[in-house]
């Protein structure tokens, strides 16, 4: 992995603080969480272990993990007041707005009253997010008031069971778990930086996470997985994908799911989710969407030297598991909550309010003229 030459607008290349949580795009290792390579974590741990690692600094032993999972399981259900609020949100609302409201409302009825409760607040959100998404989705789209508890061992399996109303396959549980690990943490990305800025004012955990959800929603960040899905579904074949993408580039359109602010040659998460997407395509007995995705990847590299970021093959992988496109970015929320909350805790542990300066480019000083002379 080569360090990208960083310059220009968007604070690119400027250090905005220290973190012990994550490295992104450092030579020799693409992505690490507290020193562990993300591929090692994806192969050898579960999402709950990664959440524990991010919140507590070390991977849990078996006893700690068992205790942690029981604690999360006991908090998966939603209070009636929150269910009532979710039922009021219309079917055509953006599910990221649902997540934002769900998070914010929970902060009203179960507030983080002081920072000694920060872990409880983070774990409550971690346990409740799958139900916030699925309760609203199934009520508004299917007219069902679901039971927000399941017997599923993992949060990934729990989400799939809530969404589909049936026990997920072992392979689908595994893919969800890997996906949640891949999306968990990514240093000072836009949404995490939002959370840290909010934390630096000594605000509460729910406000920090609510703000971060708003930043993740945009198509230049987390929203790219949905935009990528919308795009690949329009292509009828690999050859058609290449022709249509050439047109998009000619029209100077951004191709969602490609490029990255920090990585220069590849996003280490891509190979991992791409391999799972291929397995799911084979399991489904129809590889056409996967083949189209591979054609997109080849075309973008050959024509622009742009590579798939974490979002691109997540689109087909989620689609193969029967997940509606509009829920792709909310799943990202369920995972990235761990990174956001860990950064909030880190910011609080050595805080100074984040308040950069701006280069002024406006008019020279001038006097207000009376309104009838303007
Ligand atoms: C999990 C995540 O959040 S990963 C990111 C998800 N976002 C997307 O997939 C959206 C599509 N990608 C992009 O918009 C960008 O690549 C970003 C926002 C991720 C990074 O933006 P930047 O750091 O400004 O990109 P970068 O400096 O590498 O851009 C270099 C050039 O490549 C172009 N470029 C970068 N990505 C793309 C793309 N996906 N499609 C077309 N052109 C692109 C830029 O327009 C720029 O061209 P220019 O010099 O003519 O203006
Ligand atoms: O780091 C970034 O800018 C975006 C990203 O890939 C992420 O947040 O996962």
Short mmCIF file of C-alpha atoms and ligand atoms in Angstrom, two decimals:
data_model
loop_
_atom_site.label_atom_id
_atom_site.label_comp_id
_atom_site.label_asym_id
_atom_site.label_seq_id
_atom_site.Cartn_x
_atom_site.Cartn_y
_atom_site.Cartn_z
CA UNK A 1 0.00 0.00 0.00
CA UNK A 2 1.53 3.32 -1.08
CA UNK A 3 0.76 6.51 0.83
CA UNK A 4 -1.38 8.77 -1.34
CA UNK A 5 0.04 12.21 -2.15
CA UNK A 6 -2.39 14.44 -0.33
CA UNK A 7 -2.95 18.10 -0.91
CA UNK A 8 -5.60 20.72 -1.60
CA UNK A 9 -9.06 21.35 -0.28
CA UNK A 10 -11.08 19.19 2.11
CA UNK A 11 -8.35 19.33 4.81
CA UNK A 12 -6.67 16.57 2.81
CA UNK A 13 -3.29 15.57 4.16
CA UNK A 14 -3.57 17.65 7.33
CA UNK A 15 -3.40 15.90 10.66
CA UNK A 16 -6.40 16.86 12.77
CA UNK A 17 -5.37 15.02 15.93
CA UNK A 18 -4.07 11.72 17.28
CA UNK A 19 -5.73 8.33 17.45
CA UNK A 20 -4.75 4.92 18.78
CA UNK A 21 -7.74 3.27 17.12
CA UNK A 22 -6.90 2.81 13.49
CA UNK A 23 -4.43 3.28 10.66
CA UNK A 24 -5.62 3.78 7.07
CA UNK A 25 -3.38 3.44 4.01
CA UNK A 26 -0.07 3.24 5.85
CA UNK A 27 2.70 1.56 3.84
CA UNK A 28 2.81 -2.19 4.38
CA UNK A 29 -0.60 -2.49 5.96
CA UNK A 30 -3.82 -1.21 4.48
CA UNK A 31 -6.13 -0.99 7.46
CA UNK A 32 -5.59 -1.85 11.10
CA UNK A 33 -7.85 -1.58 14.16
CA UNK A 34 -5.73 -1.14 17.30
CA UNK A 35 -2.82 -2.80 15.50
CA UNK A 36 -4.71 -5.78 14.05
CA UNK A 37 -4.96 -6.08 10.27
CA UNK A 38 -8.58 -5.95 9.13
CA UNK A 39 -8.19 -9.14 7.08
CA UNK A 40 -6.89 -10.97 10.18
CA UNK A 41 -9.89 -9.69 12.14
CA UNK A 42 -12.32 -10.66 9.34
CA UNK A 43 -10.85 -14.19 9.17
CA UNK A 44 -10.40 -14.88 12.86
CA UNK A 45 -12.85 -12.82 14.95
CA UNK A 46 -16.49 -11.83 15.11
CA UNK A 47 -18.02 -8.35 15.01
CA UNK A 48 -18.73 -8.46 18.75
CA UNK A 49 -15.04 -9.12 19.41
CA UNK A 50 -14.13 -6.15 17.21
CA UNK A 51 -16.64 -3.91 19.02
CA UNK A 52 -15.11 -5.00 22.34
CA UNK A 53 -11.62 -4.31 20.96
CA UNK A 54 -12.54 -0.81 19.81
CA UNK A 55 -14.31 0.10 23.06
CA UNK A 56 -11.88 -1.53 25.50
CA UNK A 57 -8.49 -1.56 23.80
CA UNK A 58 -7.94 -5.35 23.70
CA UNK A 59 -9.68 -8.36 22.20
CA UNK A 60 -11.82 -10.20 24.77
CA UNK A 61 -11.04 -13.64 26.12
CA UNK A 62 -13.83 -16.24 25.91
CA UNK A 63 -15.35 -15.33 29.28
CA UNK A 64 -15.34 -11.61 28.51
CA UNK A 65 -16.87 -12.22 25.09
CA UNK A 66 -19.64 -14.43 26.47
CA UNK A 67 -20.48 -11.82 29.10
CA UNK A 68 -20.40 -9.01 26.52
CA UNK A 69 -22.73 -10.86 24.14
CA UNK A 70 -25.24 -11.59 26.88
CA UNK A 71 -25.20 -7.92 27.86
CA UNK A 72 -25.84 -6.87 24.24
CA UNK A 73 -28.55 -9.50 23.78
CA UNK A 74 -30.43 -8.19 26.80
CA UNK A 75 -30.60 -4.73 25.22
CA UNK A 76 -31.82 -5.58 21.72
CA UNK A 77 -35.47 -4.74 22.34
CA UNK A 78 -36.89 -1.24 21.88
CA UNK A 79 -38.93 0.77 24.41
CA UNK A 80 -42.61 1.25 23.45
CA UNK A 81 -42.14 5.03 23.14
CA UNK A 82 -39.48 4.52 20.48
CA UNK A 83 -41.67 2.01 18.61
CA UNK A 84 -44.47 4.61 18.58
CA UNK A 85 -42.12 7.21 17.10
CA UNK A 86 -40.87 4.79 14.44
CA UNK A 87 -44.47 3.99 13.44
CA UNK A 88 -45.06 7.69 12.77
CA UNK A 89 -42.23 7.94 10.22
CA UNK A 90 -43.60 7.58 6.68
CA UNK A 91 -42.79 4.65 4.40
CA UNK A 92 -41.07 6.90 1.86
CA UNK A 93 -38.73 8.46 4.44
CA UNK A 94 -35.04 7.83 3.87
CA UNK A 95 -34.02 4.97 6.21
CA UNK A 96 -30.94 6.98 7.22
CA UNK A 97 -33.30 9.64 8.52
CA UNK A 98 -35.07 6.88 10.44
CA UNK A 99 -31.77 5.83 12.01
CA UNK A 100 -30.97 9.46 12.85
CA UNK A 101 -34.36 9.96 14.49
CA UNK A 102 -34.21 6.60 16.27
CA UNK A 103 -30.82 7.42 17.73
CA UNK A 104 -31.84 10.91 18.72
CA UNK A 105 -35.11 9.79 20.31
CA UNK A 106 -33.39 7.06 22.32
CA UNK A 107 -31.12 9.84 23.62
CA UNK A 108 -34.25 11.57 24.96
CA UNK A 109 -35.66 8.63 26.85
CA UNK A 110 -32.39 6.97 27.90
CA UNK A 111 -29.97 9.91 28.03
CA UNK A 112 -26.26 9.59 28.76
CA UNK A 113 -26.40 11.60 31.95
CA UNK A 114 -22.66 11.62 32.53
CA UNK A 115 -19.56 10.38 30.74
CA UNK A 116 -19.08 7.48 33.15
CA UNK A 117 -22.03 5.93 31.26
CA UNK A 118 -20.46 6.26 27.82
CA UNK A 119 -19.89 2.52 27.34
CA UNK A 120 -23.49 1.76 28.32
CA UNK A 121 -24.77 4.36 25.84
CA UNK A 122 -22.59 2.95 23.02
CA UNK A 123 -23.58 -0.65 23.76
CA UNK A 124 -27.26 0.24 23.96
CA UNK A 125 -27.12 1.81 20.51
CA UNK A 126 -25.14 -1.15 19.16
CA UNK A 127 -27.75 -3.60 20.44
CA UNK A 128 -30.77 -1.52 19.40
CA UNK A 129 -29.84 -0.27 15.91
CA UNK A 130 -30.86 -3.45 14.00
CA UNK A 131 -34.31 -3.32 15.61
CA UNK A 132 -34.68 0.43 14.98
CA UNK A 133 -34.12 -0.18 11.27
CA UNK A 134 -36.16 -3.37 10.92
CA UNK A 135 -39.06 -2.36 13.16
CA UNK A 136 -39.69 0.74 11.05
CA UNK A 137 -39.05 -1.03 7.75
CA UNK A 138 -41.34 -4.00 8.34
CA UNK A 139 -44.10 -1.88 9.89
CA UNK A 140 -44.18 0.63 7.05
CA UNK A 141 -43.50 -1.80 4.18
CA UNK A 142 -45.28 -4.97 5.35
CA UNK A 143 -47.67 -3.74 8.04
CA UNK A 144 -46.05 -6.07 10.61
CA UNK A 145 -45.17 -5.07 14.18
CA UNK A 146 -42.18 -7.35 14.66
CA UNK A 147 -40.87 -8.84 17.87
CA UNK A 148 -37.52 -7.05 18.26
CA UNK A 149 -35.85 -9.96 20.04
CA UNK A 150 -34.45 -13.06 18.36
CA UNK A 151 -32.47 -16.13 19.43
CA UNK A 152 -29.66 -15.21 17.07
CA UNK A 153 -26.23 -15.33 18.68
CA UNK A 154 -24.66 -12.49 16.67
CA UNK A 155 -25.81 -8.98 15.84
CA UNK A 156 -25.43 -9.76 12.12
CA UNK A 157 -27.66 -12.83 12.39
CA UNK A 158 -30.09 -10.89 14.59
CA UNK A 159 -30.43 -8.20 11.91
CA UNK A 160 -31.09 -10.74 9.13
CA UNK A 161 -33.64 -12.59 11.28
CA UNK A 162 -35.50 -9.35 12.10
CA UNK A 163 -35.49 -8.27 8.46
CA UNK A 164 -36.59 -11.54 6.88
CA UNK A 165 -38.62 -12.96 9.76
CA UNK A 166 -36.79 -16.28 9.52
CA UNK A 167 -33.55 -17.92 10.60
CA UNK A 168 -30.70 -16.89 8.28
CA UNK A 169 -28.34 -19.40 6.68
CA UNK A 170 -24.89 -19.94 8.20
CA UNK A 171 -23.27 -18.37 5.11
CA UNK A 172 -25.43 -15.25 5.34
CA UNK A 173 -24.64 -14.89 9.05
CA UNK A 174 -20.94 -15.12 8.24
CA UNK A 175 -21.11 -12.53 5.44
CA UNK A 176 -23.01 -10.07 7.66
CA UNK A 177 -20.46 -10.56 10.39
CA UNK A 178 -17.54 -9.93 8.03
CA UNK A 179 -19.31 -6.91 6.55
CA UNK A 180 -19.85 -5.40 10.00
CA UNK A 181 -16.15 -5.92 10.78
CA UNK A 182 -15.05 -4.28 7.53
CA UNK A 183 -17.20 -1.19 8.08
CA UNK A 184 -16.47 -0.81 11.82
CA UNK A 185 -13.73 1.80 11.91
CA UNK A 186 -11.80 4.06 9.54
CA UNK A 187 -9.85 6.77 11.34
CA UNK A 188 -10.83 10.41 10.64
CA UNK A 189 -13.38 9.82 7.86
CA UNK A 190 -16.12 12.46 7.49
CA UNK A 191 -18.71 10.88 9.78
CA UNK A 192 -16.21 9.99 12.51
CA UNK A 193 -14.74 13.48 12.37
CA UNK A 194 -18.28 14.82 12.78
CA UNK A 195 -18.66 12.70 15.92
CA UNK A 196 -15.33 13.91 17.28
CA UNK A 197 -16.11 17.58 16.65
CA UNK A 198 -19.40 17.13 18.49
CA UNK A 199 -17.65 15.25 21.33
CA UNK A 200 -15.08 18.03 21.64
CA UNK A 201 -17.81 20.41 22.82
CA UNK A 202 -18.46 17.90 25.66
CA UNK A 203 -21.80 16.97 24.13
CA UNK A 204 -23.46 13.60 24.81
CA UNK A 205 -22.95 10.29 22.97
CA UNK A 206 -26.39 10.33 21.31
CA UNK A 207 -25.78 13.78 19.81
CA UNK A 208 -22.35 12.71 18.52
CA UNK A 209 -23.79 9.60 16.86
CA UNK A 210 -26.84 11.44 15.49
CA UNK A 211 -24.55 13.96 13.79
CA UNK A 212 -22.33 11.20 12.45
CA UNK A 213 -25.33 9.44 10.88
CA UNK A 214 -26.12 12.67 9.02
CA UNK A 215 -22.58 12.78 7.63
CA UNK A 216 -22.57 9.12 6.63
CA UNK A 217 -25.81 9.51 4.67
CA UNK A 218 -24.30 11.38 1.71
CA UNK A 219 -23.36 9.51 -1.51
CA UNK A 220 -19.72 10.62 -1.31
CA UNK A 221 -19.45 8.63 1.95
CA UNK A 222 -21.63 5.74 3.20
CA UNK A 223 -24.46 6.39 0.76
CA UNK A 224 -22.21 5.16 -2.06
CA UNK A 225 -23.20 1.50 -1.51
CA UNK A 226 -26.83 2.30 -2.39
CA UNK A 227 -25.81 4.48 -5.33
CA UNK A 228 -23.54 1.69 -6.63
CA UNK A 229 -26.45 -0.78 -6.44
CA UNK A 230 -28.75 1.58 -8.37
CA UNK A 231 -26.07 1.88 -11.03
CA UNK A 232 -25.17 -1.79 -11.55
CA UNK A 233 -28.84 -2.76 -11.74
CA UNK A 234 -29.19 -0.53 -14.80
CA UNK A 235 -26.50 -2.43 -16.72
CA UNK A 236 -27.75 -5.36 -18.78
CA UNK A 237 -24.38 -7.11 -19.25
CA UNK A 238 -20.65 -6.66 -18.61
CA UNK A 239 -20.25 -5.16 -22.10
CA UNK A 240 -23.17 -2.76 -21.53
CA UNK A 241 -21.61 -1.73 -18.19
CA UNK A 242 -18.40 -0.70 -19.93
CA UNK A 243 -20.23 1.31 -22.62
CA UNK A 244 -22.46 3.09 -20.12
CA UNK A 245 -19.62 3.84 -17.72
CA UNK A 246 -17.59 5.36 -20.55
CA UNK A 247 -20.54 7.70 -21.15
CA UNK A 248 -20.73 8.59 -17.48
CA UNK A 249 -17.05 9.47 -17.37
CA UNK A 250 -17.39 11.53 -20.54
CA UNK A 251 -20.22 13.46 -18.89
CA UNK A 252 -17.90 13.91 -15.85
CA UNK A 253 -20.26 11.99 -13.58
CA UNK A 254 -18.88 10.47 -10.38
CA UNK A 255 -19.03 6.68 -10.33
CA UNK A 256 -20.14 5.71 -6.85
CA UNK A 257 -18.20 2.98 -5.08
CA UNK A 258 -14.89 3.98 -6.71
CA UNK A 259 -11.96 6.06 -5.49
CA UNK A 260 -10.93 7.03 -2.02
CA UNK A 261 -9.71 10.10 -0.16
CA UNK A 262 -6.74 8.27 1.42
CA UNK A 263 -6.00 4.97 -0.37
CA UNK A 264 -4.14 5.36 -3.65
CA UNK A 265 -4.12 1.87 -5.23
CA UNK A 266 -6.74 -0.23 -3.51
CA UNK A 267 -9.07 -0.40 -0.54
CA UNK A 268 -8.09 -3.50 1.46
CA UNK A 269 -11.73 -4.14 2.36
CA UNK A 270 -12.67 -4.61 -1.29
CA UNK A 271 -10.95 -7.95 -1.93
CA UNK A 272 -12.62 -9.40 1.17
CA UNK A 273 -16.19 -8.39 0.40
CA UNK A 274 -15.68 -9.10 -3.32
CA UNK A 275 -14.78 -12.73 -2.54
CA UNK A 276 -17.95 -13.07 -0.45
CA UNK A 277 -20.04 -11.46 -3.18
CA UNK A 278 -18.76 -14.07 -5.63
CA UNK A 279 -19.61 -16.92 -3.23
CA UNK A 280 -23.13 -15.53 -2.72
CA UNK A 281 -23.63 -15.15 -6.49
CA UNK A 282 -22.68 -18.80 -6.97
CA UNK A 283 -24.97 -19.84 -4.13
CA UNK A 284 -27.81 -17.92 -5.82
CA UNK A 285 -27.10 -19.69 -9.12
CA UNK A 286 -26.99 -16.39 -11.01
CA UNK A 287 -23.67 -14.62 -11.29
CA UNK A 288 -24.75 -11.92 -13.77
CA UNK A 289 -24.75 -9.02 -11.28
CA UNK A 290 -21.39 -10.15 -9.94
CA UNK A 291 -19.98 -10.39 -13.49
CA UNK A 292 -21.27 -6.88 -14.23
CA UNK A 293 -19.59 -5.62 -11.05
CA UNK A 294 -16.29 -7.18 -12.07
CA UNK A 295 -16.58 -5.53 -15.50
CA UNK A 296 -17.12 -2.15 -13.76
CA UNK A 297 -14.02 -2.74 -11.65
CA UNK A 298 -11.90 -3.61 -14.71
CA UNK A 299 -13.20 -0.68 -16.70
CA UNK A 300 -12.57 1.91 -13.98
CA UNK A 301 -9.04 0.66 -13.38
CA UNK A 302 -8.16 0.50 -17.10
CA UNK A 303 -9.64 3.90 -17.94
CA UNK A 304 -9.03 6.01 -14.81
CA UNK A 305 -6.84 3.93 -12.47
CA UNK A 306 -9.70 4.18 -9.98
CA UNK A 307 -10.35 1.15 -7.76
CA UNK A 308 -13.38 -0.14 -5.89
CA UNK A 309 -13.73 1.14 -2.34
CA UNK A 310 -15.43 -0.81 0.47
CA UNK A 311 -18.87 0.16 -0.81
CA UNK A 312 -18.83 -1.25 -4.34
CA UNK A 313 -18.98 -5.02 -3.84
CA UNK A 314 -21.03 -4.54 -0.69
CA UNK A 315 -23.85 -3.57 -3.04
CA UNK A 316 -24.07 -6.95 -4.81
CA UNK A 317 -23.25 -8.90 -1.62
CA UNK A 318 -26.15 -7.31 0.27
CA UNK A 319 -28.43 -7.69 -2.74
CA UNK A 320 -27.68 -11.43 -2.96
CA UNK A 321 -28.78 -11.76 0.68
CA UNK A 322 -32.17 -10.23 -0.16
CA UNK A 323 -31.49 -6.94 1.63
CA UNK A 324 -33.44 -4.00 0.14
CA UNK A 325 -31.10 -1.37 -1.32
CA UNK A 326 -32.48 1.42 0.88
CA UNK A 327 -31.19 -0.44 3.98
CA UNK A 328 -27.58 -0.70 2.80
CA UNK A 329 -26.35 2.52 4.42
CA UNK A 330 -28.26 1.92 7.69
CA UNK A 331 -26.33 -1.37 8.01
CA UNK A 332 -23.17 0.72 7.74
CA UNK A 333 -24.53 2.72 10.72
CA UNK A 334 -24.98 -0.50 12.78
CA UNK A 335 -21.29 -1.22 12.24
CA UNK A 336 -19.62 2.22 12.24
CA UNK A 337 -21.34 3.08 15.51
CA UNK A 338 -18.44 1.15 17.09
CA UNK A 339 -15.83 3.38 15.47
CA UNK A 340 -17.78 6.56 16.17
CA UNK A 341 -18.30 5.74 19.84
CA UNK A 342 -14.67 4.66 20.32
CA UNK A 343 -13.55 7.99 18.82
CA UNK A 344 -15.94 9.91 21.08
CA UNK A 345 -14.39 8.14 24.08
CA UNK A 346 -10.87 8.84 22.80
CA UNK A 347 -11.67 12.52 22.18
CA UNK A 348 -13.11 12.87 25.67
CA UNK A 349 -10.04 11.28 27.24
CA UNK A 350 -7.79 14.10 26.00
CA UNK A 351 -10.11 16.86 24.93
CA UNK A 352 -9.67 20.31 23.53
CA UNK A 353 -12.53 21.86 21.60
CA UNK A 354 -11.99 21.35 17.84
CA UNK A 355 -12.08 24.79 16.35
CA UNK A 356 -9.92 25.34 13.24
CA UNK A 357 -9.42 28.67 11.48
CA UNK A 358 -10.56 29.73 8.02
CA UNK A 359 -8.76 31.72 5.31
CA UNK A 360 -10.97 34.74 4.76
CA UNK A 361 -11.80 35.41 1.08
CA UNK A 362 -14.76 37.81 1.51
CA UNK A 363 -15.14 41.58 0.99
CA UNK A 364 -12.89 44.15 2.64
CA UNK A 365 -14.37 45.89 5.72
CA UNK A 366 -17.30 48.16 4.74
CA UNK A 367 -20.08 50.22 6.32
CA UNK A 368 -23.78 49.32 6.41
CA UNK A 369 -25.71 51.74 4.18
CA UNK A 370 -29.28 52.73 5.17
CA UNK A 371 -31.83 50.28 3.80
CA UNK A 372 -33.42 52.84 1.42
CA UNK A 373 -30.03 53.39 -0.25
CA UNK A 374 -29.17 49.74 -0.98
C1 LIG B 1 -16.91 3.91 2.83
C2 LIG B 1 -16.65 5.15 2.10
O1 LIG B 1 -17.10 6.21 2.48
S1 LIG B 1 -15.64 5.02 0.75
C3 LIG B 1 -16.07 6.41 -0.27
C4 LIG B 1 -17.44 6.23 -0.85
N1 LIG B 1 -17.71 7.26 -1.83
C5 LIG B 1 -17.82 7.00 -3.15
O2 LIG B 1 -17.66 5.89 -3.61
C6 LIG B 1 -18.15 8.18 -4.00
C7 LIG B 1 -17.33 8.21 -5.29
N2 LIG B 1 -15.97 8.60 -5.01
C8 LIG B 1 -15.63 9.91 -4.83
O3 LIG B 1 -16.46 10.82 -4.97
C9 LIG B 1 -14.22 10.23 -4.41
O4 LIG B 1 -13.33 9.26 -4.90
C10 LIG B 1 -14.07 10.37 -2.90
C11 LIG B 1 -15.10 11.33 -2.33
C12 LIG B 1 -14.23 9.01 -2.22
C13 LIG B 1 -12.68 10.88 -2.59
O5 LIG B 1 -12.61 12.19 -3.10
P1 LIG B 1 -11.21 12.91 -3.35
O6 LIG B 1 -10.27 12.62 -2.25
O7 LIG B 1 -11.52 14.31 -3.66
O8 LIG B 1 -10.71 12.13 -4.65
P2 LIG B 1 -9.34 12.26 -5.46
O9 LIG B 1 -8.56 13.45 -4.99
O10 LIG B 1 -8.66 10.95 -5.43
O11 LIG B 1 -9.87 12.53 -6.94
C14 LIG B 1 -8.94 12.58 -8.00
C15 LIG B 1 -9.65 12.74 -9.31
O12 LIG B 1 -10.37 11.54 -9.61
C16 LIG B 1 -11.75 11.84 -9.81
N3 LIG B 1 -12.55 10.82 -9.16
C17 LIG B 1 -12.37 10.35 -7.91
N4 LIG B 1 -13.31 9.42 -7.66
C18 LIG B 1 -14.07 9.33 -8.76
C19 LIG B 1 -15.18 8.54 -9.09
N5 LIG B 1 -15.71 7.70 -8.22
N6 LIG B 1 -15.73 8.68 -10.30
C20 LIG B 1 -15.21 9.54 -11.20
N7 LIG B 1 -14.15 10.32 -10.94
C21 LIG B 1 -13.59 10.20 -9.73
C22 LIG B 1 -11.97 13.17 -9.12
O13 LIG B 1 -13.08 13.86 -9.67
C23 LIG B 1 -10.67 13.87 -9.35
O14 LIG B 1 -10.69 14.36 -10.68
P3 LIG B 1 -10.17 15.85 -11.00
O15 LIG B 1 -8.74 15.88 -10.51
O16 LIG B 1 -10.35 15.97 -12.45
O17 LIG B 1 -11.07 16.74 -10.18
O1 LIG B 2 -12.12 6.98 5.18
C1 LIG B 2 -12.93 7.55 4.43
O2 LIG B 2 -12.79 8.71 4.01
C2 LIG B 2 -14.16 6.85 3.97
C3 LIG B 2 -14.17 5.39 4.27
O3 LIG B 2 -13.64 4.59 3.54
C4 LIG B 2 -14.82 4.95 5.49
O4 LIG B 2 -15.25 5.78 6.30
O5 LIG B 2 -14.91 3.73 5.71
#
